[in-house]
PDB file of C-alpha atoms and ligand atoms in Angstrom:
ATOM      1  CA  MET A   1     -10.483 -16.450  -9.243  1.00 49.00           C
ATOM      2  CA  GLN A   2      -8.774 -18.494 -11.960  1.00 52.00           C
ATOM      3  CA  THR A   3      -6.490 -16.449 -14.170  1.00 55.00           C
ATOM      4  CA  PRO A   4      -4.297 -17.706 -16.974  1.00 57.00           C
ATOM      5  CA  GLU A   5      -0.699 -18.310 -15.997  1.00 62.00           C
ATOM      6  CA  PRO A   6       1.653 -15.670 -17.391  1.00 65.00           C
ATOM      7  CA  THR A   7       3.526 -16.584 -20.509  1.00 64.00           C
ATOM      8  CA  VAL A   8       5.840 -14.923 -22.967  1.00 60.00           C
ATOM      9  CA  GLY A   9       4.967 -16.430 -26.334  1.00 62.00           C
ATOM     10  CA  THR A  10       4.346 -20.059 -25.373  1.00 60.00           C
ATOM     11  CA  LEU A  11       6.929 -20.163 -22.571  1.00 68.00           C
ATOM     12  CA  ARG A  12       5.630 -20.387 -19.015  1.00 81.00           C
ATOM     13  CA  VAL A  13       7.368 -17.885 -16.761  1.00 93.00           C
ATOM     14  CA  VAL A  14       7.737 -17.559 -13.008  1.00 96.00           C
ATOM     15  CA  PHE A  15       8.296 -14.443 -10.941  1.00 98.00           C
ATOM     16  CA  ALA A  16       9.599 -13.398  -7.553  1.00 98.00           C
ATOM     17  CA  GLY A  17       7.601 -10.819  -5.609  1.00 98.00           C
ATOM     18  CA  ILE A  18       9.158  -9.090  -2.621  1.00 98.00           C
ATOM     19  CA  GLU A  19       7.118  -6.830  -0.368  1.00 98.00           C
ATOM     20  CA  LEU A  20       9.477  -4.862   1.826  1.00 97.00           C
ATOM     21  CA  GLY A  21       7.720  -3.535   4.906  1.00 94.00           C
ATOM     22  CA  GLY A  22       8.964  -1.680   7.951  1.00 91.00           C
ATOM     23  CA  THR A  23       8.420  -4.692  10.226  1.00 92.00           C
ATOM     24  CA  LYS A  24       8.401  -7.661   7.851  1.00 96.00           C
ATOM     25  CA  ILE A  25       9.332  -8.738   4.339  1.00 98.00           C
ATOM     26  CA  ILE A  26       7.017 -11.097   2.447  1.00 98.00           C
ATOM     27  CA  CYS A  27       8.781 -13.029  -0.311  1.00 98.00           C
ATOM     28  CA  LEU A  28       6.897 -15.049  -2.931  1.00 98.00           C
ATOM     29  CA  VAL A  29       7.916 -17.094  -5.930  1.00 98.00           C
ATOM     30  CA  GLY A  30       5.133 -17.983  -8.322  1.00 97.00           C
ATOM     31  CA  THR A  31       2.609 -16.742 -10.812  1.00 96.00           C
ATOM     32  CA  GLY A  32      -0.357 -15.597  -8.704  1.00 96.00           C
ATOM     33  CA  PRO A  33      -2.541 -16.491  -5.686  1.00 96.00           C
ATOM     34  CA  ASP A  34      -3.136 -20.019  -7.015  1.00 96.00           C
ATOM     35  CA  GLY A  35       0.418 -20.500  -8.207  1.00 96.00           C
ATOM     36  CA  VAL A  36       2.701 -19.735  -5.255  1.00 97.00           C
ATOM     37  CA  VAL A  37       5.595 -22.214  -5.265  1.00 96.00           C
ATOM     38  CA  ASP A  38       7.554 -20.782  -2.328  1.00 98.00           C
ATOM     39  CA  GLU A  39       6.879 -18.136   0.313  1.00 97.00           C
ATOM     40  CA  ARG A  40       8.791 -16.745   3.270  1.00 98.00           C
ATOM     41  CA  ARG A  41       8.268 -14.071   5.886  1.00 98.00           C
ATOM     42  CA  ILE A  42      11.415 -12.312   7.085  1.00 98.00           C
ATOM     43  CA  GLU A  43      11.612  -9.917  10.012  1.00 97.00           C
ATOM     44  CA  THR A  44      12.927  -6.470   9.017  1.00 97.00           C
ATOM     45  CA  ARG A  45      16.168  -5.707  10.859  1.00 97.00           C
ATOM     46  CA  ASP A  46      19.163  -3.751   9.557  1.00 97.00           C
ATOM     47  CA  PRO A  47      19.369  -3.554   5.732  1.00 97.00           C
ATOM     48  CA  GLU A  48      22.429  -5.796   5.282  1.00 97.00           C
ATOM     49  CA  THR A  49      21.126  -8.749   7.325  1.00 98.00           C
ATOM     50  CA  THR A  50      17.562  -8.434   6.078  1.00 98.00           C
ATOM     51  CA  LEU A  51      18.409  -8.197   2.383  1.00 98.00           C
ATOM     52  CA  ALA A  52      20.927 -11.061   2.704  1.00 98.00           C
ATOM     53  CA  ASP A  53      18.017 -13.199   3.973  1.00 98.00           C
ATOM     54  CA  VAL A  54      15.938 -12.160   0.939  1.00 98.00           C
ATOM     55  CA  ARG A  55      18.778 -13.164  -1.409  1.00 98.00           C
ATOM     56  CA  ALA A  56      19.109 -16.499   0.420  1.00 98.00           C
ATOM     57  CA  PHE A  57      15.384 -17.131  -0.115  1.00 98.00           C
ATOM     58  CA  LEU A  58      15.690 -16.369  -3.835  1.00 98.00           C
ATOM     59  CA  GLU A  59      18.930 -18.267  -4.347  1.00 97.00           C
ATOM     60  CA  PRO A  60      17.508 -21.705  -5.297  1.00 97.00           C
ATOM     61  CA  HIS A  61      14.861 -20.209  -7.599  1.00 97.00           C
ATOM     62  CA  ASP A  62      15.331 -19.616 -11.299  1.00 96.00           C
ATOM     63  CA  VAL A  63      12.936 -16.708 -11.839  1.00 97.00           C
ATOM     64  CA  ASP A  64      12.339 -14.725 -15.025  1.00 97.00           C
ATOM     65  CA  ALA A  65      11.862 -11.367 -13.318  1.00 98.00           C
ATOM     66  CA  VAL A  66      11.736  -9.843  -9.843  1.00 98.00           C
ATOM     67  CA  GLY A  67       9.223  -7.296  -8.561  1.00 98.00           C
ATOM     68  CA  ILE A  68       9.842  -5.238  -5.438  1.00 98.00           C
ATOM     69  CA  ALA A  69       7.222  -3.260  -3.518  1.00 98.00           C
ATOM     70  CA  SER A  70       9.035  -1.274  -0.849  1.00 98.00           C
ATOM     71  CA  PHE A  71       8.271   1.019   2.047  1.00 95.00           C
ATOM     72  CA  GLY A  72       9.666   4.466   1.416  1.00 91.00           C
ATOM     73  CA  PRO A  73      10.025   7.130   0.437  1.00 93.00           C
ATOM     74  CA  VAL A  74      11.677   5.546  -2.578  1.00 96.00           C
ATOM     75  CA  GLU A  75      13.123   6.773  -5.877  1.00 97.00           C
ATOM     76  CA  LEU A  76      11.045   5.323  -8.730  1.00 96.00           C
ATOM     77  CA  ARG A  77      12.487   7.130 -11.735  1.00 94.00           C
ATOM     78  CA  PRO A  78      14.582   4.730 -13.846  1.00 92.00           C
ATOM     79  CA  GLY A  79      17.815   6.442 -14.804  1.00 93.00           C
ATOM     80  CA  HIS A  80      17.942   8.534 -11.637  1.00 95.00           C
ATOM     81  CA  ALA A  81      21.130   8.003  -9.616  1.00 96.00           C
ATOM     82  CA  SER A  82      19.053   6.847  -6.643  1.00 97.00           C
ATOM     83  CA  TYR A  83      16.622   4.653  -8.619  1.00 97.00           C
ATOM     84  CA  GLY A  84      15.712   1.615  -6.548  1.00 97.00           C
ATOM     85  CA  HIS A  85      16.770   3.213  -3.275  1.00 98.00           C
ATOM     86  CA  ILE A  86      14.845   3.994  -0.134  1.00 97.00           C
ATOM     87  CA  THR A  87      15.760   7.658  -0.003  1.00 95.00           C
ATOM     88  CA  ARG A  88      15.009   9.291   3.311  1.00 88.00           C
ATOM     89  CA  THR A  89      13.237   7.367   6.006  1.00 88.00           C
ATOM     90  CA  THR A  90      12.745   7.716   9.733  1.00 84.00           C
ATOM     91  CA  LYS A  91      13.491   3.982  10.028  1.00 89.00           C
ATOM     92  CA  PRO A  92      17.004   3.811  11.492  1.00 92.00           C
ATOM     93  CA  GLY A  93      19.718   2.582   9.127  1.00 95.00           C
ATOM     94  CA  TRP A  94      17.537   2.358   6.012  1.00 97.00           C
ATOM     95  CA  SER A  95      17.999   5.806   4.459  1.00 95.00           C
ATOM     96  CA  GLN A  96      19.850   5.600   1.108  1.00 96.00           C
ATOM     97  CA  THR A  97      19.553   1.799   1.001  1.00 97.00           C
ATOM     98  CA  ASP A  98      19.948   0.389  -2.522  1.00 98.00           C
ATOM     99  CA  VAL A  99      17.073  -2.083  -2.344  1.00 98.00           C
ATOM    100  CA  ILE A 100      17.329  -3.396  -5.914  1.00 98.00           C
ATOM    101  CA  ARG A 101      20.997  -4.225  -5.504  1.00 98.00           C
ATOM    102  CA  GLY A 102      20.349  -5.672  -2.044  1.00 98.00           C
ATOM    103  CA  VAL A 103      17.629  -8.004  -3.361  1.00 98.00           C
ATOM    104  CA  LEU A 104      19.316  -9.038  -6.639  1.00 98.00           C
ATOM    105  CA  GLY A 105      22.971  -9.245  -5.616  1.00 97.00           C
ATOM    106  CA  ASP A 106      24.711 -10.557  -8.741  1.00 96.00           C
ATOM    107  CA  ARG A 107      21.537 -11.913 -10.326  1.00 96.00           C
ATOM    108  CA  ARG A 108      20.821 -10.445 -13.769  1.00 96.00           C
ATOM    109  CA  VAL A 109      17.077 -10.496 -14.439  1.00 97.00           C
ATOM    110  CA  PRO A 110      14.535  -7.784 -15.245  1.00 97.00           C
ATOM    111  CA  VAL A 111      13.444  -6.041 -12.066  1.00 98.00           C
ATOM    112  CA  GLY A 112      10.582  -3.684 -11.301  1.00 98.00           C
ATOM    113  CA  PHE A 113      10.456  -1.363  -8.312  1.00 98.00           C
ATOM    114  CA  GLU A 114       7.446   0.354  -6.736  1.00 98.00           C
ATOM    115  CA  THR A 115       6.126   1.571  -3.409  1.00 97.00           C
ATOM    116  CA  ASP A 116       4.553  -1.000  -1.080  1.00 97.00           C
ATOM    117  CA  VAL A 117       1.111   0.559  -1.441  1.00 98.00           C
ATOM    118  CA  ASN A 118       1.377   0.770  -5.234  1.00 98.00           C
ATOM    119  CA  GLY A 119       2.222  -2.942  -5.104  1.00 98.00           C
ATOM    120  CA  ALA A 120      -0.843  -3.659  -2.984  1.00 98.00           C
ATOM    121  CA  ALA A 121      -2.972  -1.641  -5.410  1.00 98.00           C
ATOM    122  CA  LEU A 122      -1.683  -3.718  -8.340  1.00 98.00           C
ATOM    123  CA  GLY A 123      -2.335  -6.962  -6.455  1.00 98.00           C
ATOM    124  CA  GLU A 124      -5.902  -5.994  -5.552  1.00 98.00           C
ATOM    125  CA  GLY A 125      -6.415  -4.779  -9.122  1.00 98.00           C
ATOM    126  CA  ARG A 126      -5.290  -8.074 -10.680  1.00 98.00           C
ATOM    127  CA  TRP A 127      -6.758 -10.653  -8.306  1.00 98.00           C
ATOM    128  CA  GLY A 128      -8.573  -8.873  -5.478  1.00 98.00           C
ATOM    129  CA  ALA A 129     -11.257  -6.366  -4.593  1.00 98.00           C
ATOM    130  CA  ALA A 130     -10.613  -4.131  -7.618  1.00 98.00           C
ATOM    131  CA  ALA A 131     -10.197  -6.908 -10.204  1.00 98.00           C
ATOM    132  CA  GLY A 132     -11.410  -5.828 -13.621  1.00 97.00           C
ATOM    133  CA  LEU A 133     -11.508  -2.106 -12.806  1.00 98.00           C
ATOM    134  CA  ARG A 134      -9.478   0.449 -14.761  1.00 98.00           C
ATOM    135  CA  SER A 135      -9.444   3.212 -12.144  1.00 98.00           C
ATOM    136  CA  PHE A 136      -9.387   2.577  -8.438  1.00 98.00           C
ATOM    137  CA  LEU A 137      -7.649   3.462  -5.214  1.00 98.00           C
ATOM    138  CA  TYR A 138      -6.009   1.301  -2.557  1.00 98.00           C
ATOM    139  CA  LEU A 139      -5.632   2.993   0.823  1.00 98.00           C
ATOM    140  CA  THR A 140      -4.175   1.539   4.012  1.00 97.00           C
ATOM    141  CA  VAL A 141      -4.823   3.181   7.376  1.00 97.00           C
ATOM    142  CA  GLY A 142      -2.709   1.548  10.044  1.00 95.00           C
ATOM    143  CA  THR A 143       0.705   2.281  11.540  1.00 93.00           C
ATOM    144  CA  GLY A 144       0.923   4.845   8.760  1.00 95.00           C
ATOM    145  CA  ILE A 145      -1.417   5.953   5.998  1.00 97.00           C
ATOM    146  CA  GLY A 146      -0.545   5.385   2.372  1.00 97.00           C
ATOM    147  CA  GLY A 147      -2.201   4.553  -0.883  1.00 97.00           C
ATOM    148  CA  GLY A 148      -1.798   3.787  -4.537  1.00 98.00           C
ATOM    149  CA  ALA A 149      -4.037   5.182  -7.259  1.00 98.00           C
ATOM    150  CA  VAL A 150      -4.550   3.402 -10.572  1.00 98.00           C
ATOM    151  CA  SER A 151      -5.971   5.574 -13.333  1.00 98.00           C
ATOM    152  CA  ASN A 152      -6.983   4.000 -16.653  1.00 98.00           C
ATOM    153  CA  GLY A 153      -4.843   0.965 -15.852  1.00 96.00           C
ATOM    154  CA  GLN A 154      -1.708   2.914 -14.899  1.00 96.00           C
ATOM    155  CA  LEU A 155      -0.325   3.812 -11.492  1.00 97.00           C
ATOM    156  CA  VAL A 156      -0.482   7.529 -10.781  1.00 98.00           C
ATOM    157  CA  GLY A 157       3.004   8.939 -10.255  1.00 95.00           C
ATOM    158  CA  GLY A 158       5.575  11.240 -11.736  1.00 93.00           C
ATOM    159  CA  LEU A 159       7.921  13.394  -9.742  1.00 93.00           C
ATOM    160  CA  GLY A 160       8.116  11.160  -6.710  1.00 90.00           C
ATOM    161  CA  HIS A 161       5.136   8.985  -5.862  1.00 95.00           C
ATOM    162  CA  THR A 162       1.782   9.774  -4.332  1.00 96.00           C
ATOM    163  CA  GLU A 163       1.819  10.428  -0.578  1.00 97.00           C
ATOM    164  CA  LEU A 164      -1.866  10.047   0.195  1.00 98.00           C
ATOM    165  CA  GLY A 165      -1.265   9.956   3.948  1.00 98.00           C
ATOM    166  CA  HIS A 166       0.182  13.456   4.029  1.00 98.00           C
ATOM    167  CA  VAL A 167      -2.702  15.430   2.567  1.00 98.00           C
ATOM    168  CA  PRO A 168      -4.458  17.936   4.824  1.00 98.00           C
ATOM    169  CA  VAL A 169      -7.805  16.991   6.361  1.00 98.00           C
ATOM    170  CA  PRO A 170     -10.217  19.219   8.324  1.00 98.00           C
ATOM    171  CA  ARG A 171      -9.930  18.767  12.078  1.00 98.00           C
ATOM    172  CA  HIS A 172     -12.824  17.129  13.942  1.00 98.00           C
ATOM    173  CA  PRO A 173     -14.408  19.818  16.160  1.00 97.00           C
ATOM    174  CA  ASP A 174     -13.861  17.753  19.346  1.00 96.00           C
ATOM    175  CA  ASP A 175     -10.282  16.705  18.555  1.00 97.00           C
ATOM    176  CA  ALA A 176      -7.417  18.600  20.197  1.00 97.00           C
ATOM    177  CA  LEU A 177      -4.548  16.252  19.238  1.00 98.00           C
ATOM    178  CA  PRO A 178      -1.735  18.340  17.682  1.00 98.00           C
ATOM    179  CA  GLY A 179      -1.005  15.411  15.356  1.00 98.00           C
ATOM    180  CA  VAL A 180       1.857  12.916  15.233  1.00 98.00           C
ATOM    181  CA  CYS A 181       3.359  13.437  11.762  1.00 97.00           C
ATOM    182  CA  PRO A 182       7.006  14.481  12.245  1.00 94.00           C
ATOM    183  CA  PHE A 183       6.770  16.643   9.113  1.00 95.00           C
ATOM    184  CA  HIS A 184       3.279  18.143   9.143  1.00 97.00           C
ATOM    185  CA  GLY A 185       1.789  17.502  12.567  1.00 98.00           C
ATOM    186  CA  ASP A 186      -1.914  17.309  11.807  1.00 98.00           C
ATOM    187  CA  CYS A 187      -1.975  15.876   8.274  1.00 98.00           C
ATOM    188  CA  PHE A 188      -4.190  12.824   7.500  1.00 98.00           C
ATOM    189  CA  GLU A 189      -1.590  10.393   8.870  1.00 98.00           C
ATOM    190  CA  GLY A 190      -0.827  12.699  11.772  1.00 98.00           C
ATOM    191  CA  LEU A 191      -4.471  12.558  12.901  1.00 98.00           C
ATOM    192  CA  ALA A 192      -5.806   9.160  11.799  1.00 98.00           C
ATOM    193  CA  SER A 193      -2.949   6.608  11.902  1.00 97.00           C
ATOM    194  CA  GLY A 194      -2.568   4.027  14.680  1.00 96.00           C
ATOM    195  CA  PRO A 195       0.069   6.145  16.500  1.00 97.00           C
ATOM    196  CA  ALA A 196      -2.327   9.140  16.466  1.00 98.00           C
ATOM    197  CA  PHE A 197      -4.957   7.049  18.262  1.00 97.00           C
ATOM    198  CA  GLN A 198      -2.343   5.744  20.675  1.00 97.00           C
ATOM    199  CA  ALA A 199      -1.371   9.351  21.467  1.00 98.00           C
ATOM    200  CA  ARG A 200      -5.023  10.252  22.157  1.00 97.00           C
ATOM    201  CA  LEU A 201      -5.939   7.169  24.140  1.00 96.00           C
ATOM    202  CA  GLY A 202      -2.686   6.604  26.018  1.00 96.00           C
ATOM    203  CA  ARG A 203      -2.805   2.982  24.865  1.00 95.00           C
ATOM    204  CA  ARG A 204      -2.903   0.988  21.651  1.00 93.00           C
ATOM    205  CA  LEU A 205      -6.181   1.030  19.760  1.00 91.00           C
ATOM    206  CA  GLU A 206      -6.445  -2.777  20.125  1.00 89.00           C
ATOM    207  CA  ASP A 207      -6.396  -2.347  23.917  1.00 93.00           C
ATOM    208  CA  ALA A 208      -8.973   0.470  24.068  1.00 94.00           C
ATOM    209  CA  ASP A 209     -12.086   0.083  26.243  1.00 95.00           C
ATOM    210  CA  GLU A 210     -15.594   0.374  24.815  1.00 94.00           C
ATOM    211  CA  GLU A 211     -15.917   4.134  25.338  1.00 95.00           C
ATOM    212  CA  GLN A 212     -12.522   4.794  23.781  1.00 95.00           C
ATOM    213  CA  ARG A 213     -13.366   2.559  20.839  1.00 95.00           C
ATOM    214  CA  ALA A 214     -16.550   4.536  20.186  1.00 95.00           C
ATOM    215  CA  LEU A 215     -14.548   7.774  20.186  1.00 95.00           C
ATOM    216  CA  ALA A 216     -11.889   6.232  17.924  1.00 96.00           C
ATOM    217  CA  LEU A 217     -14.566   5.021  15.517  1.00 97.00           C
ATOM    218  CA  GLU A 218     -16.096   8.512  15.294  1.00 97.00           C
ATOM    219  CA  LEU A 219     -12.730  10.200  14.705  1.00 98.00           C
ATOM    220  CA  ALA A 220     -11.410   7.566  12.284  1.00 98.00           C
ATOM    221  CA  ALA A 221     -14.581   7.725  10.177  1.00 98.00           C
ATOM    222  CA  TRP A 222     -14.435  11.538  10.180  1.00 98.00           C
ATOM    223  CA  TYR A 223     -10.831  11.718   8.987  1.00 98.00           C
ATOM    224  CA  ILE A 224     -11.006   8.811   6.538  1.00 98.00           C
ATOM    225  CA  GLY A 225     -14.247  10.195   5.096  1.00 98.00           C
ATOM    226  CA  ALA A 226     -12.583  13.578   4.593  1.00 98.00           C
ATOM    227  CA  GLY A 227      -9.483  12.021   3.045  1.00 98.00           C
ATOM    228  CA  LEU A 228     -11.567   9.887   0.698  1.00 98.00           C
ATOM    229  CA  ARG A 229     -13.590  12.901  -0.425  1.00 98.00           C
ATOM    230  CA  GLY A 230     -10.353  14.478  -1.615  1.00 98.00           C
ATOM    231  CA  PHE A 231      -9.296  11.299  -3.414  1.00 98.00           C
ATOM    232  CA  VAL A 232     -12.740  10.769  -4.998  1.00 98.00           C
ATOM    233  CA  TYR A 233     -12.612  14.260  -6.466  1.00 98.00           C
ATOM    234  CA  SER A 234      -8.923  14.044  -7.483  1.00 98.00           C
ATOM    235  CA  PHE A 235      -8.654  10.546  -8.967  1.00 98.00           C
ATOM    236  CA  ALA A 236     -12.256   9.682  -9.935  1.00 98.00           C
ATOM    237  CA  PRO A 237     -11.873   6.068  -8.777  1.00 98.00           C
ATOM    238  CA  GLU A 238     -14.485   3.437  -9.602  1.00 98.00           C
ATOM    239  CA  ARG A 239     -13.859   1.826  -6.209  1.00 98.00           C
ATOM    240  CA  ILE A 240     -11.790   2.421  -3.063  1.00 98.00           C
ATOM    241  CA  VAL A 241     -10.151  -0.557  -1.354  1.00 98.00           C
ATOM    242  CA  LEU A 242      -9.603   0.343   2.291  1.00 98.00           C
ATOM    243  CA  GLY A 243      -7.226  -1.751   4.406  1.00 96.00           C
ATOM    244  CA  GLY A 244      -4.950  -1.518   7.437  1.00 95.00           C
ATOM    245  CA  GLY A 245      -5.299  -2.003  11.186  1.00 93.00           C
ATOM    246  CA  VAL A 246      -7.312   1.165  11.918  1.00 95.00           C
ATOM    247  CA  ALA A 247      -9.545   0.523   8.900  1.00 93.00           C
ATOM    248  CA  SER A 248     -10.321  -2.974  10.231  1.00 92.00           C
ATOM    249  CA  LEU A 249     -11.953  -1.644  13.421  1.00 94.00           C
ATOM    250  CA  PRO A 250     -15.356  -3.333  13.709  1.00 94.00           C
ATOM    251  CA  GLY A 251     -17.989  -1.063  12.211  1.00 96.00           C
ATOM    252  CA  LEU A 252     -15.524   1.333  10.633  1.00 97.00           C
ATOM    253  CA  LEU A 253     -16.185   0.535   6.991  1.00 97.00           C
ATOM    254  CA  ASP A 254     -19.912   1.244   7.429  1.00 97.00           C
ATOM    255  CA  ALA A 255     -19.147   4.431   9.371  1.00 98.00           C
ATOM    256  CA  VAL A 256     -16.804   5.594   6.594  1.00 98.00           C
ATOM    257  CA  LEU A 257     -19.471   4.989   3.938  1.00 98.00           C
ATOM    258  CA  VAL A 258     -21.954   7.131   5.900  1.00 98.00           C
ATOM    259  CA  ARG A 259     -19.337   9.828   6.525  1.00 98.00           C
ATOM    260  CA  LEU A 260     -18.211   9.889   2.889  1.00 98.00           C
ATOM    261  CA  ARG A 261     -21.804  10.348   1.708  1.00 98.00           C
ATOM    262  CA  ASP A 262     -22.093  13.332   4.041  1.00 98.00           C
ATOM    263  CA  GLU A 263     -18.777  14.699   2.765  1.00 98.00           C
ATOM    264  CA  LEU A 264     -19.825  14.414  -0.887  1.00 98.00           C
ATOM    265  CA  ALA A 265     -23.164  16.058  -0.046  1.00 98.00           C
ATOM    266  CA  GLY A 266     -24.825  14.812  -3.218  1.00 98.00           C
ATOM    267  CA  TYR A 267     -22.168  16.269  -5.515  1.00 98.00           C
ATOM    268  CA  PRO A 268     -21.786  15.403  -8.343  1.00 98.00           C
ATOM    269  CA  GLY A 269     -24.657  12.978  -7.717  1.00 97.00           C
ATOM    270  CA  LEU A 270     -23.198   9.758  -9.141  1.00 98.00           C
ATOM    271  CA  PRO A 271     -25.246   6.809  -7.836  1.00 98.00           C
ATOM    272  CA  GLU A 272     -22.099   4.635  -7.756  1.00 98.00           C
ATOM    273  CA  HIS A 273     -20.711   6.790  -4.941  1.00 98.00           C
ATOM    274  CA  LEU A 274     -23.673   5.727  -2.783  1.00 96.00           C
ATOM    275  CA  GLU A 275     -23.243   1.988  -3.282  1.00 97.00           C
ATOM    276  CA  ASP A 276     -21.941  -0.009  -0.328  1.00 95.00           C
ATOM    277  CA  ALA A 277     -19.321  -1.640  -2.561  1.00 97.00           C
ATOM    278  CA  PHE A 278     -17.805   1.754  -3.469  1.00 98.00           C
ATOM    279  CA  VAL A 279     -15.565   1.489  -0.396  1.00 98.00           C
ATOM    280  CA  CYS A 280     -14.639  -2.092   0.399  1.00 97.00           C
ATOM    281  CA  ALA A 281     -12.126  -4.222   2.303  1.00 97.00           C
ATOM    282  CA  PRO A 282      -9.124  -5.756   0.537  1.00 97.00           C
ATOM    283  CA  ALA A 283      -9.576  -9.310  -0.734  1.00 98.00           C
ATOM    284  CA  LEU A 284      -5.963 -10.496  -0.632  1.00 97.00           C
ATOM    285  CA  GLY A 285      -5.270  -9.785   3.046  1.00 89.00           C
ATOM    286  CA  GLY A 286      -1.599  -9.691   3.997  1.00 90.00           C
ATOM    287  CA  ARG A 287      -0.582 -10.943   0.571  1.00 94.00           C
ATOM    288  CA  ALA A 288      -1.757  -7.919  -1.471  1.00 96.00           C
ATOM    289  CA  GLY A 289       1.688  -6.303  -1.614  1.00 97.00           C
ATOM    290  CA  SER A 290       3.705  -9.435  -2.361  1.00 98.00           C
ATOM    291  CA  LEU A 291       1.218 -10.633  -4.989  1.00 98.00           C
ATOM    292  CA  GLY A 292       1.278  -7.130  -6.438  1.00 98.00           C
ATOM    293  CA  ALA A 293       5.057  -7.444  -6.626  1.00 98.00           C
ATOM    294  CA  LEU A 294       4.496 -10.376  -9.005  1.00 98.00           C
ATOM    295  CA  VAL A 295       2.532  -7.975 -11.232  1.00 98.00           C
ATOM    296  CA  ILE A 296       5.456  -5.526 -11.001  1.00 98.00           C
ATOM    297  CA  ALA A 297       7.830  -8.335 -12.040  1.00 98.00           C
ATOM    298  CA  GLU A 298       5.624  -9.227 -14.994  1.00 97.00           C
ATOM    299  CA  ALA A 299       5.621  -5.592 -16.144  1.00 97.00           C
ATOM    300  CA  ALA A 300       9.428  -5.477 -15.831  1.00 97.00           C
ATOM    301  CA  LEU A 301       9.722  -8.574 -18.016  1.00 96.00           C
ATOM    302  CA  ARG A 302       7.478  -7.058 -20.682  1.00 93.00           C
ATOM    303  CA  GLY A 303       9.619  -3.909 -20.691  1.00 87.00           C
ATOM    304  CA  PRO A 304       8.722  -0.235 -20.650  1.00 73.00           C
ATOM    305  CA  ARG A 305       5.481   0.856 -22.306  1.00 61.00           C
ATOM    306  CA  ASP A 306       5.153   3.834 -24.588  1.00 52.00           C
TER     307      ASP A 306
HETATM  308 ZN1   ZN B 401       2.416  14.312   7.214  1.00 57.77          ZN
END
């Protein structure tokens, strides 16, 4: 889709978007999907080495603002002593990492900071599967489960950020897995993430045989359908963009649509909930988060909104 290049007044501006993931960092410089001028993928190692590589990527670029979409949990409240930090993570070495400082170094430009999934939501909302919608949800079901909710054009957040992977879901009657979440055991992520399926199957989902795949499909659709029911009723999204490794299982999207219809049970009877496009795959692929970080940068340049 062609979108106008961002400007402030009549000046053309360029942004850096950094998506910080647990296994890789995607760095972009540009204005959008059709205006990427430089891009690099960096393996996530210890914070010092990894963030030094990000700074080295940015070094030759004169950007007007930087947007960061980071794995977390993170502190998003400007003015808080830990703003811009990853606060408490199970990823070794990364707790209390000052990500903003690590990315910017001595550079003085406006910077915006969000969760990785909020970034992906913003990317899909600007250029992808939720383009043009005011209220929608982006959910990824993979190594972990996380999501970003946009309501009337604004990300949902406040004290902390949404943790859509840690909501409770009803257990499938044939499922005895205690759950793999280190905090809650059998929360949504504890039952439906990639590691949960690996714990059930004794092997990675990608390596499962046909019978195991059928079981995984049934369980994944059950749990995702239950999770989505909660989000449909809480956030009233116009569409749900569903991504991630588990969500990309062949046949899963259709199975989730069927399951969600059963979960909603005709209530409140909105025909939009029954449309196939109500739950759809992401359109930006692996670039959703980094492109969304460009949107975060643009918002940082425009300054806080009232
Ligand atoms: Zn949990």
